[in-house]
Amino acid sequence: MIERCSLKCDAIGHIVTASFVVIFTGLLLTVSSSRQVLASDAEVTSFFARYCKDCHADGAAEGGLDLSAIGTDLKDAATFARWVRIYDRVRTREMPPADAEHPAKNERQAFTESLGPRLVAAHDLSKGTVLRRLNRREYQNTLNDLFGTHLDLADMLPEDSRSHEFDNVGEALGLSMVHLQRYMDAATLVLDTAIANTTTAPESKTVTASYLDSSDADKFVGKVWKKLSDGAVVQFSNRSYPSGMIRGTRTQKTGRYRVTVTGYAYQSDEPVTFSVGGTSFVRGSERPTYGFWSFPPGRPGEKYSIEFETWIERNYMLAVEPYGINDPDKYKRKSIDDYKGPGLAVLHVKMEGPLVGEWPLPGHRLVFGGLDRREIEPRNPADKKKRYYKPQFEIVSDDEESDARQALMRVAENAFRRPVTDQDVARYVDLFSASRSEGSTFEQALRTAVTAIFCSPKFLYLQEPPGKLNGYALASRLSYFLSRTAPDRELLELADSHELESDAGLRAQTERLLKSPRFERFLVDLTDNWLDLRDIDFTVPDRKLFPEFDAYLRYSMPLETRSFLRELVESNLPVANIVKSDFAMLNSRLAEHYQLPPIAGAELRKVNLPADSIRGGLLTQASILKVTANGTNTSPVTRGAWVMERILGSPPPPPPPGVPGVEPDIRGAATLRELLDRHRNLPACNACHQKIDPPGFALESFNPIGGFRERYRSIGTGDKVKILVNGRNVSYRLGPAVDSSGELPGDRPFVDFRGFREYLGADQRLLTRTLTEKLLTFATGRELGFSDRSEVDHIVAESEKKGFGIRDLIHLVVQSDVFRTK
Amino acid sequence: MFRQPISRRSFLRGTGVAVALPLLESTRPRTALAAPGHDSPRRMVCICTNMGMMPKYFWPDGEGHDYRPSEYLSHIDTYRDHYTVFSGVSHPDVDGGHHAEISYLTAAPHPAAGGFKNSISLDQYAAERIGVQTRFPYITLNVGAENATLSWTASGVRIPAARKPSDVFKRLFVQGNQSEVAAQIQKLRDGRSVLDTVANRAKRLERSLGSYDREKVQQYFQSVRELEQRLLKAEEWEKRPKAHVDEAPPIDVDDPTELIVRTELMMRMIRLALETDSTRIVALAIDQNSNPKVNLPGITQGHHSLTHHGNRNDSVDQLKTIETAQMKVFGELLGGLQSVKEGDHSLLDRTMVLYGSNLGNANSHDNRNMPMILAGGGFKHGSHIAFDQNDNYPLPNLFVSMLQRMGIEADRFASSTGTMRGLEMERG
């Protein structure tokens, strides 16, 4: 057998070598302009001929790779990716496989040193990257911040395409006439909203309402509600009827409202948590939850308040509903007065709005600043007193074109995120004049020109000329990275004085933006992208299997992850915390869900975890465990692939064509792991699955909503359990035991998640590398590639010197060449 | 704090901004329907219900003309001679479970992979070629999630679908008064001036850029030009009266649990649009990802959750109730189209209706073995064309057959290898 094989190799060896020479001549030509000194092709061709061709040439194409047909045009993304994969698998000693002849160390090195520079050169050429269009959220933030509006513009635009998990990568962000049409509509909406159409600031109304104001009081007080001596009304149950709707809060206008709820926890030693939401009688209307809060214990005479601002639509009422308390006998008794259980006492709800804030809005001043805009006197002055009088306005100007030019320069400077010249706005002034001469009013003509500015490429695309970024481009990049919006005045001033381009200047501004309230947007968008939190509602957990999943838990999930990352940044904690931390950000619901010592209240706070707790780190957070499951069951493959891509930074290749999915079965007979084992044991599958599956096995300890489990829940066979959720018996049963053991490549076995976590946490460089790549991708709007590897290496090494702190890492990312050049 | 975004719906209500795009007008006058000696036009309707259909209730027994209808197909067996059911078909290299819904009409490979870019969808491909013949080159609709759509531009950009039947009706049939028409024309002209201005900016920018960036500017430039053309045509149409129908405008049902009622309403709009020749190309995405609990007897769980049934009897039964109702509504659409006569033909004879799902098996998220039906439109129907369940036949071949039936000269679409084997056109 061996003899036959070696004979065959000899027989075709030369032919194969010859064809490789041709391949590599082509490769050489492709990148010959590069400054790299190229090693001889001989290393690569002889390496292939000796170690690879048995399985990967001359008709043999194991794993889908045929070296004689892989192409040489490195400008082609797919060809390039194949060569990078070959490079990586040889470098990491994955290939040739363990049971084949192995190259000596110096042969391997010669191979990578020969191929590497060519790949760097090819990638360098391709990454001069593309004009990056603002994505939907960036567009929305930019306009809202500039005009002082709170409009949901993102929903008006087509959803952005993603590159891997990121939706702000220039390459993937296409533009079509659909966009342009919607940009025009959005600009119209923003202008309509921002431009004042009254002569005085609209009034904001304040309403104070109580449950006692409506007929609900007659129906429920004394039965399920209790009226206290201070006028507070107590609800004792979170059941849906009667709801906590307060009729007196019905809104007459859509807008932003400030809501204050006043009350206390009644007959309770613990705080009582409650939700505030919106409700409407319109059938099928959405019922938003604005948030969860808690009142401390109190008694008549005491009171506590919570306050928040939110957008509320017309004809909505507020509903205040207690969470987690229960009055099981409420329909059985005549009077509520004897009941001694905990309740939520609400004195009143105050609603102020629609909030006016600045009037007129910044956008009004942006467009009309310095112009003489007057109300047109109605023919009959008495009209002004009429209820439905709507003032008309006109702009009075001695030199229209000059006035318009001034206004348009101001708008353009803000829209283009840099100073503009007369020439830059000349065409918009022309548009104004043309529109005016066709009979539009000054205001209408100005609006048309402003709309054009906000549909122009200089607004829609980030202007980043190749090479080192100038101050303005840097200001935009930094601002869109950390604040997700256009640079503010301070950044633009520092761009102007070139201070931003200095290391110290850049560092100081990074610090400032990390502390800005807008940094919350970074946390939301980064977690939505990198960790898939935007998909948190993609599936709804099966109610029978996971009856404990409720609105409060769902509400707390993404908050935990965002506040966890905020804590890592603010306290500059080491990257290893991503997989293992000795603290968690919790509220009462999460602590309960994680079976940790109870804490009170809905506010998230830092809690030290007991030694050896299975929680801590991102991977054990309910949000992540939910987005990596489908609401009913978990797949080690799905979760394993997710961990590889998001945490370990090596996305697994897609499954080969023709492999059917495994059909889950939750009747309790076989676990998904057992079903998968049948496939995995095939050698062709095992090459990848030995890497993909182990992280997924470890995470089998967590169910689809992030609860810890030792046995799978099942509907069907299994043991009955006596567990009450919300006062009701659960109907699921306990099926087979969970096996969360596995083995990571490199002979690293683990018995459960804790063991797995140790391995991961020990490789802090790897975790830092992945996080660096994710941050750089998110910051620059392009996928990193081969030629960025050395800069990433550098960042990781520097980070290590500084102790892997995440705040330091963000600074290293911002200071890096990858960030500062294009 | 929990910022509650307001929905686009409410904005549109509140501000009167008309979002024009899903329904864009084009130039030529409406052709007379089935004038003596002329054939009535050919149409195409493409529908995807994105939660799949349970294989065991969908696939028929036996092949060819003698197949025995499955439980689901029995509900549309009345139209047996007017449709073909395909098995063992799927889009080559289209995988990724739910992600595959974006490739339903495009067949773009690996929709879940990094660097994925979508390509043009079947409806848009046809609309680019024959869309000028009607007031609306195409209509793209959805029932369900706000961002669901089957329609994609050549540059891989999602074309938002219209969601409200009343909006569709209004844009198709409700004639504005004189001042509204004048305002609309003014708006279209302003729009064109804006585009003209920004196009010039883009030209200047283009000169200063490298080749990769130039591609992006060209995409921008092309978008501007296309929209300018569309707005120009829209202006011409604006001056002509819209088609008239006797039916009352629909009343929207916003309740997400009313899957069936909402589907019915949209299908009525489809029939009206085709009947009046307002458009010849319609796409409809039925998207249940958001998991509404469908309002039908016995349904206790969300539709999406039910598809992850894990073969649990109770869930399977509930899902069957929903899918059966969906199948019956589809049958009603066929019935509606058949009841409209155009000369010697029925509207169904002149309309290809593609109905199916991106999921072959939702429980395992399998994208192979897509359930597919093609009804009407001038093919020899009445059979079950079966291919290999393990080695699927390329579905894009069916798209090529449909394009050719529309009279479009196309010999390939996406990963097609030819026309649909075993599917023959009727003469005429």
mmCIF file of N, CA, C and O in Angstrom, chain B residues 99-151:
data_model
loop_
_atom_site.group_PDB
_atom_site.id
_atom_site.type_symbol
_atom_site.label_atom_id
_atom_site.label_comp_id
_atom_site.label_asym_id
_atom_site.label_seq_id
_atom_site.Cartn_x
_atom_site.Cartn_y
_atom_site.Cartn_z
ATOM 1 N N HIS B 99 -32.225 32.762 7.322
ATOM 2 C CA HIS B 99 -31.544 33.729 6.459
ATOM 3 C C HIS B 99 -31.924 33.533 4.998
ATOM 4 O O HIS B 99 -31.875 34.475 4.205
ATOM 5 N N ALA B 100 -32.265 32.309 4.640
ATOM 6 C CA ALA B 100 -32.509 31.999 3.241
ATOM 7 C C ALA B 100 -33.715 32.736 2.682
ATOM 8 O O ALA B 100 -33.894 32.807 1.467
ATOM 9 N N GLU B 101 -34.553 33.318 3.552
ATOM 10 C CA GLU B 101 -35.738 33.995 3.012
ATOM 11 C C GLU B 101 -35.343 35.176 2.134
ATOM 12 O O GLU B 101 -36.073 35.544 1.226
ATOM 13 N N ILE B 102 -34.165 35.760 2.377
ATOM 14 C CA ILE B 102 -33.771 36.891 1.539
ATOM 15 C C ILE B 102 -33.295 36.427 0.163
ATOM 16 O O ILE B 102 -33.140 37.232 -0.733
ATOM 17 N N SER B 103 -33.063 35.142 0.028
ATOM 18 C CA SER B 103 -32.649 34.621 -1.273
ATOM 19 C C SER B 103 -33.790 33.896 -2.005
ATOM 20 O O SER B 103 -33.566 33.292 -3.040
ATOM 21 N N TYR B 104 -34.989 33.982 -1.456
ATOM 22 C CA TYR B 104 -36.116 33.211 -2.025
ATOM 23 C C TYR B 104 -36.319 33.529 -3.504
ATOM 24 O O TYR B 104 -36.461 32.633 -4.333
ATOM 25 N N LEU B 105 -36.327 34.819 -3.853
ATOM 26 C CA LEU B 105 -36.514 35.185 -5.259
ATOM 27 C C LEU B 105 -35.208 35.572 -5.947
ATOM 28 O O LEU B 105 -35.220 35.978 -7.100
ATOM 29 N N THR B 106 -34.082 35.502 -5.222
ATOM 30 C CA THR B 106 -32.812 35.901 -5.839
ATOM 31 C C THR B 106 -31.881 34.719 -6.077
ATOM 32 O O THR B 106 -31.021 34.780 -6.940
ATOM 33 N N ALA B 107 -32.034 33.683 -5.242
ATOM 34 C CA ALA B 107 -31.173 32.492 -5.299
ATOM 35 C C ALA B 107 -29.708 32.829 -5.044
ATOM 36 O O ALA B 107 -28.819 32.064 -5.409
ATOM 37 N N ALA B 108 -29.442 33.975 -4.414
ATOM 38 C CA ALA B 108 -28.050 34.326 -4.106
ATOM 39 C C ALA B 108 -27.503 33.376 -3.048
ATOM 40 O O ALA B 108 -28.151 33.155 -2.028
ATOM 41 N N PRO B 109 -26.318 32.782 -3.307
ATOM 42 C CA PRO B 109 -25.813 31.728 -2.422
ATOM 43 C C PRO B 109 -25.346 32.217 -1.057
ATOM 44 O O PRO B 109 -24.927 33.356 -0.910
ATOM 45 N N HIS B 110 -25.421 31.340 -0.077
ATOM 46 C CA HIS B 110 -24.919 31.535 1.284
ATOM 47 C C HIS B 110 -25.338 32.860 1.912
ATOM 48 O O HIS B 110 -24.498 33.691 2.269
ATOM 49 N N PRO B 111 -26.622 33.067 2.055
ATOM 50 C CA PRO B 111 -27.089 34.356 2.581
ATOM 51 C C PRO B 111 -26.650 34.640 4.013
ATOM 52 O O PRO B 111 -26.718 35.781 4.450
ATOM 53 N N ALA B 112 -26.184 33.640 4.740
ATOM 54 C CA ALA B 112 -25.776 33.892 6.124
ATOM 55 C C ALA B 112 -24.274 34.127 6.233
ATOM 56 O O ALA B 112 -23.777 34.452 7.304
ATOM 57 N N ALA B 113 -23.556 33.988 5.128
ATOM 58 C CA ALA B 113 -22.095 34.058 5.212
ATOM 59 C C ALA B 113 -21.609 35.501 5.215
ATOM 60 O O ALA B 113 -22.283 36.405 4.740
ATOM 61 N N GLY B 114 -20.436 35.709 5.752
ATOM 62 C CA GLY B 114 -19.829 37.034 5.755
ATOM 63 C C GLY B 114 -19.586 37.484 4.329
ATOM 64 O O GLY B 114 -19.295 36.693 3.450
ATOM 65 N N GLY B 115 -19.737 38.781 4.101
ATOM 66 C CA GLY B 115 -19.501 39.316 2.768
ATOM 67 C C GLY B 115 -20.621 39.006 1.795
ATOM 68 O O GLY B 115 -20.499 39.256 0.599
ATOM 69 N N PHE B 116 -21.729 38.477 2.304
ATOM 70 C CA PHE B 116 -22.853 38.166 1.403
ATOM 71 C C PHE B 116 -23.438 39.424 0.785
ATOM 72 O O PHE B 116 -23.591 40.440 1.450
ATOM 73 N N LYS B 117 -23.710 39.336 -0.492
ATOM 74 C CA LYS B 117 -24.397 40.437 -1.162
ATOM 75 C C LYS B 117 -25.555 39.845 -1.926
ATOM 76 O O LYS B 117 -25.371 38.899 -2.691
ATOM 77 N N ASN B 118 -26.711 40.405 -1.741
ATOM 78 C CA ASN B 118 -27.848 39.847 -2.456
ATOM 79 C C ASN B 118 -27.796 40.285 -3.915
ATOM 80 O O ASN B 118 -27.051 41.185 -4.282
ATOM 81 N N SER B 119 -28.593 39.619 -4.745
ATOM 82 C CA SER B 119 -28.626 39.974 -6.160
ATOM 83 C C SER B 119 -30.079 40.247 -6.535
ATOM 84 O O SER B 119 -30.970 40.188 -5.685
ATOM 85 N N ILE B 120 -30.308 40.514 -7.787
ATOM 86 C CA ILE B 120 -31.647 40.961 -8.189
ATOM 87 C C ILE B 120 -32.674 39.837 -8.027
ATOM 88 O O ILE B 120 -32.374 38.662 -8.274
ATOM 89 N N SER B 121 -33.862 40.214 -7.594
ATOM 90 C CA SER B 121 -34.912 39.226 -7.401
ATOM 91 C C SER B 121 -35.701 39.043 -8.696
ATOM 92 O O SER B 121 -35.713 39.928 -9.564
ATOM 93 N N LEU B 122 -36.357 37.910 -8.773
ATOM 94 C CA LEU B 122 -37.093 37.548 -9.986
ATOM 95 C C LEU B 122 -38.078 38.638 -10.398
ATOM 96 O O LEU B 122 -38.154 39.022 -11.567
ATOM 97 N N ASP B 123 -38.820 39.163 -9.442
ATOM 98 C CA ASP B 123 -39.826 40.181 -9.773
ATOM 99 C C ASP B 123 -39.170 41.441 -10.327
ATOM 100 O O ASP B 123 -39.659 42.041 -11.284
ATOM 101 N N GLN B 124 -38.028 41.841 -9.733
ATOM 102 C CA GLN B 124 -37.364 43.048 -10.199
ATOM 103 C C GLN B 124 -36.729 42.844 -11.572
ATOM 104 O O GLN B 124 -36.699 43.753 -12.401
ATOM 105 N N TYR B 125 -36.227 41.642 -11.770
ATOM 106 C CA TYR B 125 -35.637 41.301 -13.058
ATOM 107 C C TYR B 125 -36.702 41.469 -14.154
ATOM 108 O O TYR B 125 -36.473 42.075 -15.192
ATOM 109 N N ALA B 126 -37.877 40.957 -13.850
ATOM 110 C CA ALA B 126 -38.969 41.072 -14.824
ATOM 111 C C ALA B 126 -39.429 42.518 -14.941
ATOM 112 O O ALA B 126 -39.665 43.021 -16.049
ATOM 113 N N ALA B 127 -39.505 43.215 -13.804
ATOM 114 C CA ALA B 127 -40.004 44.594 -13.827
ATOM 115 C C ALA B 127 -39.076 45.495 -14.631
ATOM 116 O O ALA B 127 -39.531 46.389 -15.355
ATOM 117 N N GLU B 128 -37.772 45.254 -14.538
ATOM 118 C CA GLU B 128 -36.829 46.063 -15.307
ATOM 119 C C GLU B 128 -37.079 45.918 -16.798
ATOM 120 O O GLU B 128 -36.805 46.812 -17.582
ATOM 121 N N ARG B 129 -37.585 44.749 -17.181
ATOM 122 C CA ARG B 129 -37.741 44.486 -18.608
ATOM 123 C C ARG B 129 -39.128 44.807 -19.148
ATOM 124 O O ARG B 129 -39.249 45.285 -20.268
ATOM 125 N N ILE B 130 -40.143 44.544 -18.366
ATOM 126 C CA ILE B 130 -41.491 44.799 -18.908
ATOM 127 C C ILE B 130 -42.302 45.753 -18.041
ATOM 128 O O ILE B 130 -43.465 46.019 -18.334
ATOM 129 N N GLY B 131 -41.683 46.281 -16.986
ATOM 130 C CA GLY B 131 -42.420 47.130 -16.055
ATOM 131 C C GLY B 131 -42.993 48.385 -16.683
ATOM 132 O O GLY B 131 -44.006 48.916 -16.225
ATOM 133 N N VAL B 132 -42.359 48.877 -17.742
ATOM 134 C CA VAL B 132 -42.827 50.125 -18.352
ATOM 135 C C VAL B 132 -44.222 50.010 -18.934
ATOM 136 O O VAL B 132 -44.834 51.009 -19.288
ATOM 137 N N GLN B 133 -44.736 48.792 -19.053
ATOM 138 C CA GLN B 133 -46.030 48.637 -19.718
ATOM 139 C C GLN B 133 -47.224 48.998 -18.842
ATOM 140 O O GLN B 133 -48.342 49.076 -19.331
ATOM 141 N N THR B 134 -46.977 49.173 -17.566
ATOM 142 C CA THR B 134 -48.101 49.452 -16.672
ATOM 143 C C THR B 134 -47.795 50.653 -15.785
ATOM 144 O O THR B 134 -46.642 51.070 -15.667
ATOM 145 N N ARG B 135 -48.823 51.155 -15.144
ATOM 146 C CA ARG B 135 -48.653 52.307 -14.270
ATOM 147 C C ARG B 135 -47.654 51.996 -13.152
ATOM 148 O O ARG B 135 -46.818 52.809 -12.803
ATOM 149 N N PHE B 136 -47.755 50.830 -12.606
ATOM 150 C CA PHE B 136 -46.806 50.394 -11.580
ATOM 151 C C PHE B 136 -45.975 49.257 -12.156
ATOM 152 O O PHE B 136 -46.524 48.203 -12.478
ATOM 153 N N PRO B 137 -44.673 49.451 -12.302
ATOM 154 C CA PRO B 137 -43.836 48.394 -12.885
ATOM 155 C C PRO B 137 -43.932 47.105 -12.069
ATOM 156 O O PRO B 137 -43.823 46.007 -12.609
ATOM 157 N N TYR B 138 -44.141 47.268 -10.777
ATOM 158 C CA TYR B 138 -44.268 46.103 -9.905
ATOM 159 C C TYR B 138 -44.934 46.575 -8.625
ATOM 160 O O TYR B 138 -44.985 47.779 -8.346
ATOM 161 N N ILE B 139 -45.429 45.625 -7.873
ATOM 162 C CA ILE B 139 -45.886 45.936 -6.523
ATOM 163 C C ILE B 139 -45.271 44.901 -5.602
ATOM 164 O O ILE B 139 -45.311 43.704 -5.891
ATOM 165 N N THR B 140 -44.673 45.375 -4.526
ATOM 166 C CA THR B 140 -44.138 44.404 -3.569
ATOM 167 C C THR B 140 -44.813 44.630 -2.226
ATOM 168 O O THR B 140 -44.954 45.752 -1.764
ATOM 169 N N LEU B 141 -45.287 43.537 -1.644
ATOM 170 C CA LEU B 141 -46.170 43.611 -0.479
ATOM 171 C C LEU B 141 -45.644 42.707 0.630
ATOM 172 O O LEU B 141 -44.887 41.784 0.365
ATOM 173 N N ASN B 142 -46.084 42.993 1.833
ATOM 174 C CA ASN B 142 -45.837 41.992 2.861
ATOM 175 C C ASN B 142 -46.976 41.908 3.854
ATOM 176 O O ASN B 142 -47.768 42.833 4.013
ATOM 177 N N VAL B 143 -47.027 40.757 4.488
ATOM 178 C CA VAL B 143 -47.918 40.548 5.616
ATOM 179 C C VAL B 143 -46.997 40.123 6.741
ATOM 180 O O VAL B 143 -46.280 39.141 6.600
ATOM 181 N N GLY B 144 -46.970 40.878 7.817
ATOM 182 C CA GLY B 144 -46.115 40.479 8.932
ATOM 183 C C GLY B 144 -45.089 41.525 9.266
ATOM 184 O O GLY B 144 -45.425 42.691 9.397
ATOM 185 N N ALA B 145 -43.832 41.111 9.388
ATOM 186 C CA ALA B 145 -42.786 42.001 9.896
ATOM 187 C C ALA B 145 -42.588 43.206 8.994
ATOM 188 O O ALA B 145 -42.728 43.126 7.778
ATOM 189 N N GLU B 146 -42.281 44.320 9.603
ATOM 190 C CA GLU B 146 -42.185 45.577 8.886
ATOM 191 C C GLU B 146 -41.134 45.558 7.776
ATOM 192 O O GLU B 146 -41.289 46.199 6.765
ATOM 193 N N ASN B 147 -40.027 44.859 8.003
ATOM 194 C CA ASN B 147 -38.956 44.937 7.013
ATOM 195 C C ASN B 147 -38.957 43.770 6.027
ATOM 196 O O ASN B 147 -38.058 43.643 5.218
ATOM 197 N N ALA B 148 -39.959 42.924 6.110
ATOM 198 C CA ALA B 148 -39.966 41.756 5.233
ATOM 199 C C ALA B 148 -40.209 42.161 3.787
ATOM 200 O O ALA B 148 -41.050 42.997 3.502
ATOM 201 N N THR B 149 -39.452 41.574 2.881
ATOM 202 C CA THR B 149 -39.651 41.832 1.468
ATOM 203 C C THR B 149 -39.053 40.692 0.664
ATOM 204 O O THR B 149 -38.122 40.032 1.117
ATOM 205 N N LEU B 150 -39.600 40.480 -0.528
ATOM 206 C CA LEU B 150 -38.989 39.506 -1.422
ATOM 207 C C LEU B 150 -38.178 40.202 -2.497
ATOM 208 O O LEU B 150 -37.485 39.563 -3.280
ATOM 209 N N SER B 151 -38.286 41.544 -2.555
ATOM 210 C CA SER B 151 -37.748 42.277 -3.700
ATOM 211 C C SER B 151 -36.404 42.921 -3.394
ATOM 212 O O SER B 151 -36.259 43.606 -2.383
#
